[in-house]
Amino acid sequence: MKHKFFIILTLLSLQVTASFSQRTSSFTERELEIIGNGAEDSMFRILQTTDPVDSLILRMSSSDILNPDSIAEDEALQLLISRLRITMDQAGGVGIAAPQVGVLKNVFLFMRVDLPESPVQVVINPRIISHATETICFERDGCLSIPNKSGNSERYPWIDVEFWDEKGEFHREHLEGFSRRGNFAAIIFQHEWDHLHGVLYIDKECLLKEELWN
Ligand SMILES: [Zn+2]
């Protein structure tokens, strides 16, 4: 009898915990485990297309962070952002998306090569609200999840975007630039945005004009 009562109590408390975490966090238990498996200054493991399980996760779609109003107070989200920043820096990338570390949420970081000193921009729940009608073939795209490879990718030369940053501030911006030697902020944004939809640059490979004539 005592045993039965204990089981019922345990089940009840499990249910309460489950509904509590659903209400307060955008993240699944597995995602919270990944985010919390290291300190804020420790790197994540970056998923690789060469690994069969990783490559399936990289093809999945992500979902929005709930309640953009409480972004600044969301401890798990802030830890995710700190660790993504370290991971991108250590790996020498110009951008990284949360799904690349196994967290299927609409969050990415990218280097603002269009601004002085190229600060890292945190992007949460992004939308591309408008883009150029024509596309260009961007030279030598690369990805931290695709080892030892680069290729040209078809991209829009400019995009208008909306997103929240890590302080919970809303941004509406016009991004442009597709020169690898100068500004290519619009390209990095599109590359990272694609990750949120399970799309990789190898899906968008294109030929440069000079290659077409050869
Ligand atoms: Zn990538």
XYZ file of N, CA and C and ligand atoms in Angstrom:
643
model
N 0.839 -1.214 0.000
C 0.000 0.000 0.000
C 0.869 1.257 0.000
N 1.869 1.214 0.928
C 2.805 2.326 1.054
C 3.557 2.524 -0.274
N 3.908 1.344 -0.861
C 4.672 1.320 -2.103
C 3.871 1.974 -3.238
N 2.587 1.599 -3.290
C 1.697 2.114 -4.332
C 1.560 3.643 -4.217
N 1.424 4.087 -2.984
C 1.272 5.504 -2.708
C 2.505 6.283 -3.178
N 3.657 5.660 -2.927
C 4.927 6.282 -3.313
C 5.017 6.415 -4.840
N 4.579 5.346 -5.542
C 4.630 5.376 -7.022
C 3.723 6.492 -7.548
N 2.512 6.586 -6.980
C 1.570 7.628 -7.430
C 2.159 9.018 -7.198
N 2.756 9.182 -6.010
C 3.374 10.478 -5.687
C 4.478 10.822 -6.671
N 5.326 9.800 -6.991
C 6.441 10.017 -7.920
C 5.914 10.416 -9.289
N 4.874 9.690 -9.760
C 4.297 9.980 -11.077
C 3.739 11.397 -11.126
N 3.051 11.754 -10.028
C 2.473 13.108 -9.949
C 3.551 14.173 -10.030
N 4.646 13.955 -9.265
C 5.689 14.985 -9.243
C 6.409 15.043 -10.588
N 6.539 13.873 -11.270
C 7.156 13.863 -12.598
C 6.329 14.695 -13.568
N 5.001 14.520 -13.450
C 4.086 15.244 -14.334
C 4.180 16.758 -14.095
N 4.242 17.115 -12.813
C 4.346 18.539 -12.449
C 5.650 19.105 -13.002
N 6.760 18.341 -12.828
C 8.060 18.803 -13.331
C 8.007 18.977 -14.833
N 7.393 18.000 -15.535
C 7.336 18.053 -16.993
C 6.568 19.285 -17.460
N 5.409 19.530 -16.849
C 4.624 20.672 -17.310
C 5.292 21.987 -16.916
N 6.030 21.966 -15.785
C 6.747 23.173 -15.361
C 7.833 23.509 -16.370
N 8.629 22.443 -16.775
C 9.728 22.739 -17.687
C 9.203 23.128 -19.064
N 8.035 22.607 -19.436
C 7.451 22.994 -20.721
C 7.074 24.474 -20.729
N 6.563 24.924 -19.571
C 6.116 26.317 -19.489
C 7.276 27.302 -19.441
N 8.373 26.882 -18.770
C 9.416 27.857 -18.507
C 10.596 27.783 -19.466
N 10.733 26.708 -20.242
C 11.896 26.596 -21.093
C 11.518 26.274 -22.524
N 12.285 26.840 -23.446
C 12.092 26.535 -24.861
C 12.749 25.204 -25.200
N 13.587 24.698 -24.280
C 14.456 23.567 -24.602
C 13.917 22.233 -24.119
N 14.252 21.171 -24.848
C 13.906 19.818 -24.421
C 14.906 19.400 -23.335
N 14.605 18.298 -22.636
C 15.515 17.792 -21.602
C 16.890 17.496 -22.205
N 16.892 16.883 -23.382
C 18.152 16.525 -24.052
C 18.956 17.792 -24.384
N 18.249 18.829 -24.845
C 18.941 20.080 -25.184
C 19.518 20.748 -23.931
N 18.759 20.685 -22.834
C 19.258 21.275 -21.574
C 20.505 20.531 -21.104
N 20.513 19.216 -21.369
C 21.660 18.382 -21.005
C 22.903 18.809 -21.807
N 22.715 19.026 -23.112
C 23.840 19.442 -23.979
C 24.349 20.819 -23.537
N 23.406 21.755 -23.338
C 23.789 23.132 -22.976
C 24.542 23.137 -21.637
N 24.099 22.292 -20.706
C 24.656 22.297 -19.354
C 25.845 21.369 -19.154
N 26.318 20.716 -20.207
C 27.408 19.751 -19.994
C 28.797 20.394 -19.956
N 28.840 21.716 -19.844
C 30.120 22.412 -19.731
C 29.900 23.815 -19.205
N 30.991 24.450 -18.750
C 30.895 25.823 -18.227
C 30.725 26.806 -19.376
N 30.440 28.066 -19.025
C 30.138 29.056 -20.072
C 31.324 29.363 -20.976
N 32.552 28.982 -20.502
C 33.717 29.229 -21.359
C 34.215 27.950 -22.030
N 33.354 26.915 -22.068
C 33.795 25.674 -22.711
C 33.080 25.456 -24.045
N 33.825 24.893 -24.972
C 33.324 24.646 -26.337
C 32.273 23.543 -26.357
N 31.408 23.603 -27.322
C 30.526 22.473 -27.633
C 31.245 21.574 -28.640
N 30.789 20.334 -28.740
C 31.238 19.499 -29.854
C 30.390 19.899 -31.069
N 31.031 20.153 -32.196
C 30.303 20.546 -33.411
C 29.936 19.284 -34.205
N 28.654 19.130 -34.502
C 28.198 17.965 -35.268
C 28.833 17.980 -36.660
N 29.151 16.793 -37.174
C 29.830 16.660 -38.461
C 29.005 15.820 -39.440
N 28.988 16.248 -40.698
C 28.233 15.489 -41.721
C 28.849 14.113 -41.960
N 30.110 13.933 -41.546
C 30.786 12.645 -41.743
C 30.326 11.600 -40.722
N 29.601 12.033 -39.686
C 29.076 11.109 -38.675
C 27.610 10.816 -39.004
N 27.225 9.534 -39.088
C 25.859 9.207 -39.527
C 24.743 9.804 -38.652
N 24.927 9.800 -37.335
C 23.878 10.348 -36.452
C 23.862 11.874 -36.537
N 25.056 12.481 -36.471
C 25.165 13.943 -36.584
C 24.507 14.433 -37.871
N 24.754 13.719 -38.972
C 24.270 14.211 -40.262
C 22.741 14.201 -40.314
N 22.104 13.295 -39.576
C 20.633 13.291 -39.514
C 20.131 14.507 -38.729
N 20.801 14.800 -37.620
C 20.395 15.945 -36.783
C 20.566 17.255 -37.564
N 21.667 17.344 -38.330
C 21.931 18.561 -39.121
C 20.862 18.803 -40.187
N 20.082 17.768 -40.515
C 19.035 17.894 -41.531
C 17.663 18.192 -40.936
N 17.591 18.353 -39.612
C 16.295 18.603 -38.961
C 16.008 20.106 -38.866
N 14.711 20.434 -38.764
C 14.311 21.840 -38.641
C 14.277 22.256 -37.175
N 14.597 23.490 -36.917
C 14.588 24.022 -35.551
C 13.309 24.810 -35.285
N 13.069 25.108 -34.014
C 11.872 25.890 -33.668
C 12.266 27.154 -32.907
N 11.316 28.075 -32.828
C 11.575 29.368 -32.186
C 11.783 29.250 -30.674
N 12.518 30.195 -30.114
C 12.610 30.379 -28.666
C 11.275 30.983 -28.224
N 10.688 30.393 -27.180
C 9.410 30.906 -26.681
C 9.667 32.208 -25.922
N 8.698 33.045 -25.855
C 8.787 34.290 -25.072
C 10.030 35.139 -25.322
N 10.130 35.784 -26.464
C 11.271 36.682 -26.686
C 11.381 37.774 -25.615
N 10.280 38.035 -24.908
C 10.298 39.063 -23.850
C 11.221 38.694 -22.693
N 11.466 37.379 -22.503
C 12.302 36.999 -21.356
C 13.655 36.418 -21.787
N 14.113 36.807 -22.964
C 15.414 36.327 -23.472
C 16.548 36.633 -22.484
N 16.583 37.862 -21.981
C 17.697 38.291 -21.107
C 17.740 37.498 -19.803
N 16.587 36.958 -19.360
C 16.537 36.221 -18.074
C 16.623 34.713 -18.265
N 16.642 34.249 -19.505
C 16.637 32.803 -19.776
C 18.062 32.250 -19.611
N 18.319 31.622 -18.455
C 19.683 31.188 -18.127
C 20.222 30.154 -19.116
N 19.358 29.210 -19.507
C 19.807 28.168 -20.441
C 20.167 28.795 -21.788
N 19.354 29.733 -22.236
C 19.611 30.406 -23.514
C 20.917 31.207 -23.454
N 21.133 31.906 -22.327
C 22.357 32.707 -22.187
C 23.606 31.823 -22.140
N 23.478 30.649 -21.493
C 24.616 29.714 -21.453
C 24.881 29.165 -22.857
N 23.804 28.845 -23.576
C 23.937 28.372 -24.964
C 24.698 29.408 -25.799
N 24.322 30.682 -25.672
C 24.942 31.753 -26.460
C 26.430 31.902 -26.103
N 26.757 31.900 -24.792
C 28.167 32.024 -24.368
C 29.004 30.896 -24.945
N 28.468 29.687 -24.881
C 29.238 28.531 -25.350
C 29.332 28.505 -26.874
N 28.293 28.993 -27.565
C 28.353 29.070 -29.033
C 29.431 30.071 -29.450
N 29.508 31.168 -28.685
C 30.504 32.216 -28.972
C 31.926 31.643 -28.875
N 32.185 30.901 -27.790
C 33.504 30.283 -27.577
C 33.777 29.249 -28.685
N 32.747 28.464 -29.002
C 32.906 27.395 -30.004
C 33.246 27.987 -31.369
N 32.526 29.041 -31.760
C 32.771 29.684 -33.053
C 34.181 30.261 -33.088
N 34.566 30.899 -31.989
C 35.877 31.529 -31.906
C 36.991 30.478 -31.994
N 36.874 29.428 -31.184
C 37.907 28.379 -31.150
C 38.004 27.629 -32.474
N 36.851 27.463 -33.141
C 36.845 26.719 -34.398
C 37.234 27.605 -35.577
N 37.337 28.921 -35.319
C 37.747 29.850 -36.377
C 36.675 30.078 -37.428
N 35.395 30.031 -37.016
C 34.305 30.255 -37.967
C 33.844 31.700 -37.983
N 33.051 32.057 -38.997
C 32.444 33.391 -39.037
C 30.963 33.320 -38.668
N 30.500 32.113 -38.368
C 29.121 31.935 -37.948
C 28.922 30.536 -37.399
N 27.913 30.394 -36.509
C 27.577 29.052 -35.993
C 26.108 29.067 -35.599
N 25.413 27.968 -35.882
C 23.990 27.881 -35.551
C 23.779 26.811 -34.477
N 22.782 27.041 -33.599
C 22.522 26.116 -32.488
C 22.354 24.659 -32.943
N 21.650 24.394 -34.064
C 21.524 22.986 -34.482
C 22.865 22.313 -34.772
N 23.903 23.089 -35.045
C 25.222 22.500 -35.293
C 25.839 21.893 -34.037
N 25.252 22.215 -32.856
C 25.741 21.577 -31.631
C 24.644 20.692 -31.029
N 23.601 20.438 -31.798
C 22.552 19.511 -31.370
C 21.384 20.165 -30.660
N 21.317 21.500 -30.686
C 20.199 22.216 -30.046
C 19.314 22.775 -31.164
N 18.132 22.162 -31.348
C 17.291 22.497 -32.502
C 16.400 23.708 -32.216
N 17.061 24.837 -32.028
C 16.359 26.096 -31.770
C 16.849 27.173 -32.737
N 15.959 28.132 -33.036
C 16.279 29.180 -34.000
C 17.190 30.247 -33.384
N 18.448 29.873 -33.239
C 19.470 30.738 -32.656
C 20.758 30.572 -33.466
N 21.374 31.681 -33.855
C 22.730 31.578 -34.424
C 23.534 32.830 -34.125
N 24.850 32.717 -34.315
C 25.771 33.834 -34.136
C 26.471 34.049 -35.470
N 26.715 35.290 -35.821
C 27.540 35.517 -37.010
C 28.370 36.779 -36.876
N 29.486 36.793 -37.596
C 30.404 37.907 -37.508
C 29.886 39.045 -38.375
N 29.734 40.231 -37.781
C 29.249 41.392 -38.541
C 30.408 42.001 -39.316
N 30.769 41.329 -40.427
C 31.892 41.828 -41.231
C 31.541 43.151 -41.917
N 30.258 43.574 -41.785
C 29.830 44.863 -42.355
C 30.018 46.018 -41.366
N 30.408 45.708 -40.116
C 30.558 46.759 -39.092
C 32.018 46.882 -38.669
N 32.421 48.065 -38.154
C 33.808 48.230 -37.707
C 34.162 47.197 -36.638
N 35.323 46.614 -36.745
C 35.856 45.604 -35.816
C 35.084 44.292 -35.808
N 34.165 44.114 -36.737
C 33.430 42.851 -36.934
C 32.934 42.184 -35.642
N 32.036 42.851 -34.891
C 31.534 42.218 -33.661
C 30.677 40.982 -33.973
N 30.519 40.127 -32.968
C 29.685 38.934 -33.152
C 28.227 39.324 -32.864
N 27.351 39.027 -33.802
C 25.919 39.338 -33.651
C 25.173 38.073 -33.235
N 24.403 38.180 -32.165
C 23.546 37.069 -31.746
C 22.183 37.247 -32.411
N 21.671 36.181 -33.000
C 20.407 36.237 -33.742
C 19.442 35.181 -33.188
N 18.283 35.640 -32.735
C 17.275 34.735 -32.156
C 15.963 34.902 -32.934
N 15.327 33.800 -33.256
C 14.051 33.793 -34.002
C 14.078 34.686 -35.251
N 15.048 34.466 -36.146
C 15.159 35.351 -37.309
C 14.097 35.113 -38.374
N 13.818 36.149 -39.139
C 12.967 36.057 -40.332
C 13.672 36.792 -41.458
N 13.583 36.258 -42.678
C 14.015 37.023 -43.854
C 12.728 37.585 -44.438
N 12.547 38.887 -44.345
C 11.256 39.467 -44.751
C 11.256 39.928 -46.203
N 12.443 40.113 -46.780
C 12.532 40.509 -48.183
C 13.929 40.166 -48.699
N 14.042 39.949 -50.010
C 15.370 39.664 -50.569
C 15.410 40.065 -52.037
N 16.630 40.140 -52.576
C 16.816 40.478 -53.988
C 16.094 39.432 -54.844
N 15.683 39.823 -56.060
C 15.005 38.835 -56.919
C 16.038 37.933 -57.613
N 17.193 38.514 -57.919
C 18.230 37.700 -58.572
C 19.142 37.061 -57.517
N 19.902 36.055 -57.940
C 20.869 35.439 -57.022
C 22.270 35.570 -57.622
N 23.256 35.388 -56.770
C 24.650 35.389 -57.222
C 25.274 34.055 -56.795
N 26.421 33.741 -57.375
C 27.136 32.519 -56.986
C 28.302 32.945 -56.096
N 28.168 32.656 -54.799
C 29.182 33.075 -53.824
C 30.354 32.097 -53.835
N 31.555 32.668 -53.854
C 32.767 31.858 -53.967
C 33.216 31.249 -52.643
N 33.539 30.011 -52.647
C 34.194 29.294 -51.531
C 33.432 29.396 -50.209
N 32.186 28.980 -50.212
C 31.436 28.850 -48.958
C 32.047 27.664 -48.194
N 31.931 27.698 -46.883
C 32.467 26.605 -46.078
C 31.625 26.461 -44.831
N 31.773 25.335 -44.122
C 30.918 25.080 -42.961
C 31.693 24.306 -41.905
N 31.527 24.696 -40.646
C 32.222 24.010 -39.550
C 31.764 22.560 -39.403
N 30.595 22.236 -39.978
C 30.075 20.865 -39.877
C 30.456 19.990 -41.073
N 31.103 20.605 -42.080
C 31.501 19.830 -43.271
C 33.019 19.925 -43.395
N 33.738 18.903 -42.902
C 35.194 19.007 -42.846
C 35.872 18.948 -44.218
N 36.989 19.682 -44.316
C 37.886 19.628 -45.485
C 37.195 19.850 -46.823
N 36.278 20.809 -46.874
C 35.573 21.022 -48.130
C 35.130 22.481 -48.208
N 35.136 23.022 -49.414
C 34.488 24.312 -49.643
C 33.881 24.274 -51.033
N 32.914 25.153 -51.273
C 32.252 25.144 -52.577
C 31.489 26.445 -52.777
N 31.102 26.721 -54.013
C 30.351 27.948 -54.289
C 28.866 27.707 -54.012
N 28.188 28.728 -53.460
C 26.769 28.553 -53.142
C 25.922 29.680 -53.723
N 24.715 29.325 -54.134
C 23.800 30.315 -54.713
C 23.137 31.105 -53.584
N 23.269 32.434 -53.637
C 22.767 33.289 -52.546
C 22.133 34.563 -53.089
N 21.320 35.217 -52.235
C 20.809 36.545 -52.569
C 21.884 37.587 -52.231
N 22.084 38.590 -53.085
C 23.099 39.607 -52.771
C 22.683 40.538 -51.626
N 21.372 40.666 -51.363
C 20.934 41.442 -50.191
C 19.656 40.823 -49.608
N 19.461 41.040 -48.322
C 18.259 40.556 -47.622
C 17.831 41.582 -46.565
N 16.534 41.644 -46.299
C 16.027 42.421 -45.166
C 15.607 41.412 -44.097
N 16.065 41.629 -42.878
C 15.853 40.615 -41.837
C 15.307 41.219 -40.543
N 14.687 40.365 -39.765
C 14.239 40.739 -38.415
C 14.710 39.653 -37.457
N 15.095 40.058 -36.263
C 15.504 39.078 -35.239
C 15.595 39.755 -33.880
N 15.733 38.959 -32.842
C 16.011 39.467 -31.490
C 17.469 39.185 -31.177
N 18.093 40.029 -30.331
C 19.458 39.725 -29.890
C 19.422 39.159 -28.472
N 20.621 38.932 -27.890
C 20.707 38.260 -26.585
C 20.191 39.130 -25.441
N 20.028 40.438 -25.696
C 19.483 41.322 -24.646
C 17.973 41.418 -24.763
N 17.426 40.766 -25.777
C 15.984 40.812 -25.993
C 15.569 42.015 -26.824
N 16.547 42.666 -27.472
C 16.220 43.812 -28.328
C 15.895 43.357 -29.739
N 14.862 43.969 -30.312
C 14.403 43.591 -31.642
C 15.169 44.383 -32.702
N 15.602 43.693 -33.760
C 16.346 44.345 -34.854
C 15.602 44.164 -36.167
N 15.590 45.212 -36.975
C 15.158 45.095 -38.376
C 16.293 45.701 -39.195
N 16.927 44.886 -40.048
C 18.132 45.362 -40.725
C 18.179 44.960 -42.185
N 18.902 45.775 -42.944
C 19.171 45.478 -44.346
C 20.619 44.981 -44.412
N 20.821 43.749 -44.856
C 22.182 43.204 -44.948
C 22.542 43.013 -46.402
N 23.777 43.387 -46.736
C 24.219 43.164 -48.109
C 25.686 42.769 -48.098
N 26.229 42.566 -49.282
C 27.646 42.227 -49.386
C 27.842 40.771 -49.716
N 28.599 40.515 -50.785
C 28.869 39.119 -51.144
C 30.295 38.956 -51.632
N 31.163 39.883 -51.181
C 32.566 39.772 -51.560
C 33.343 39.110 -50.438
N 33.970 37.989 -50.723
C 34.712 37.268 -49.698
C 35.857 38.103 -49.135
N 36.388 39.005 -49.973
C 37.511 39.831 -49.525
C 37.046 41.039 -48.716
N 35.770 41.393 -48.790
C 35.289 42.563 -48.054
C 34.103 42.192 -47.190
N 32.948 42.775 -47.537
C 31.736 42.518 -46.761
C 30.932 41.357 -47.366
N 30.652 40.339 -46.570
C 29.736 39.281 -47.035
C 28.755 38.897 -45.925
N 28.323 39.933 -45.187
C 27.424 39.729 -44.047
C 26.113 39.055 -44.477
N 25.565 39.484 -45.630
C 24.283 38.915 -46.080
C 24.427 37.414 -46.360
N 25.603 37.013 -46.832
C 25.842 35.605 -47.171
C 25.925 34.760 -45.893
N 26.657 35.286 -44.896
C 26.811 34.510 -43.649
C 25.435 34.320 -43.013
N 24.629 35.395 -43.015
C 23.288 35.304 -42.427
C 22.479 34.200 -43.124
N 22.529 34.169 -44.455
C 21.758 33.159 -45.208
C 22.272 31.745 -44.925
N 23.601 31.600 -44.800
C 24.196 30.290 -44.501
C 23.694 29.775 -43.145
N 23.734 30.655 -42.133
C 23.303 30.238 -40.781
C 21.797 30.032 -40.734
N 21.043 30.879 -41.413
C 19.578 30.764 -41.456
C 19.178 29.414 -42.058
N 19.906 28.997 -43.088
C 19.664 27.688 -43.706
C 19.812 26.548 -42.694
N 20.818 26.652 -41.808
C 21.023 25.596 -40.797
C 19.750 25.373 -39.967
N 19.004 26.448 -39.717
C 17.789 26.336 -38.897
C 16.700 25.531 -39.614
N 16.887 25.364 -40.933
C 15.911 24.613 -41.727
C 16.490 23.296 -42.233
N 17.626 22.893 -41.665
C 18.242 21.634 -42.068
C 18.865 21.677 -43.457
N 19.173 22.894 -43.916
C 19.751 23.060 -45.260
C 21.235 23.401 -45.131
N 22.058 22.784 -45.985
C 23.501 23.028 -45.964
C 23.937 23.655 -47.284
N 25.104 24.321 -47.272
C 25.520 25.036 -48.497
C 25.713 24.077 -49.679
N 26.019 22.805 -49.376
C 26.223 21.821 -50.461
C 24.923 21.564 -51.237
N 23.774 21.979 -50.659
C 22.485 21.862 -51.382
C 22.328 22.984 -52.402
N 23.199 23.997 -52.324
C 23.006 25.209 -53.139
C 24.210 25.477 -54.024
N 24.965 24.424 -54.300
C 26.199 24.628 -55.055
C 25.907 25.142 -56.459
N 26.784 26.052 -56.930
C 26.586 26.684 -58.240
C 27.931 26.849 -58.932
N 27.854 27.177 -60.213
C 29.074 27.408 -60.998
C 29.274 28.905 -61.166
N 30.509 29.345 -61.043
C 30.836 30.745 -61.315
C 30.746 30.962 -62.822
N 30.529 32.231 -63.231
C 30.383 32.544 -64.660
C 31.555 31.999 -65.476
N 32.795 32.203 -64.960
C 33.953 31.772 -65.737
C 33.988 30.247 -65.866
N 33.441 29.545 -64.849
C 33.413 28.074 -64.922
C 32.393 27.617 -65.974
N 31.301 28.413 -66.118
C 30.254 28.063 -67.089
C 30.788 28.068 -68.513
N 31.743 28.965 -68.777
C 32.258 29.088 -70.149
C 33.334 28.075 -70.468
N 33.858 27.399 -69.436
C 34.950 26.446 -69.684
C 34.438 25.104 -70.177
Zn 27.519 25.938 -41.657
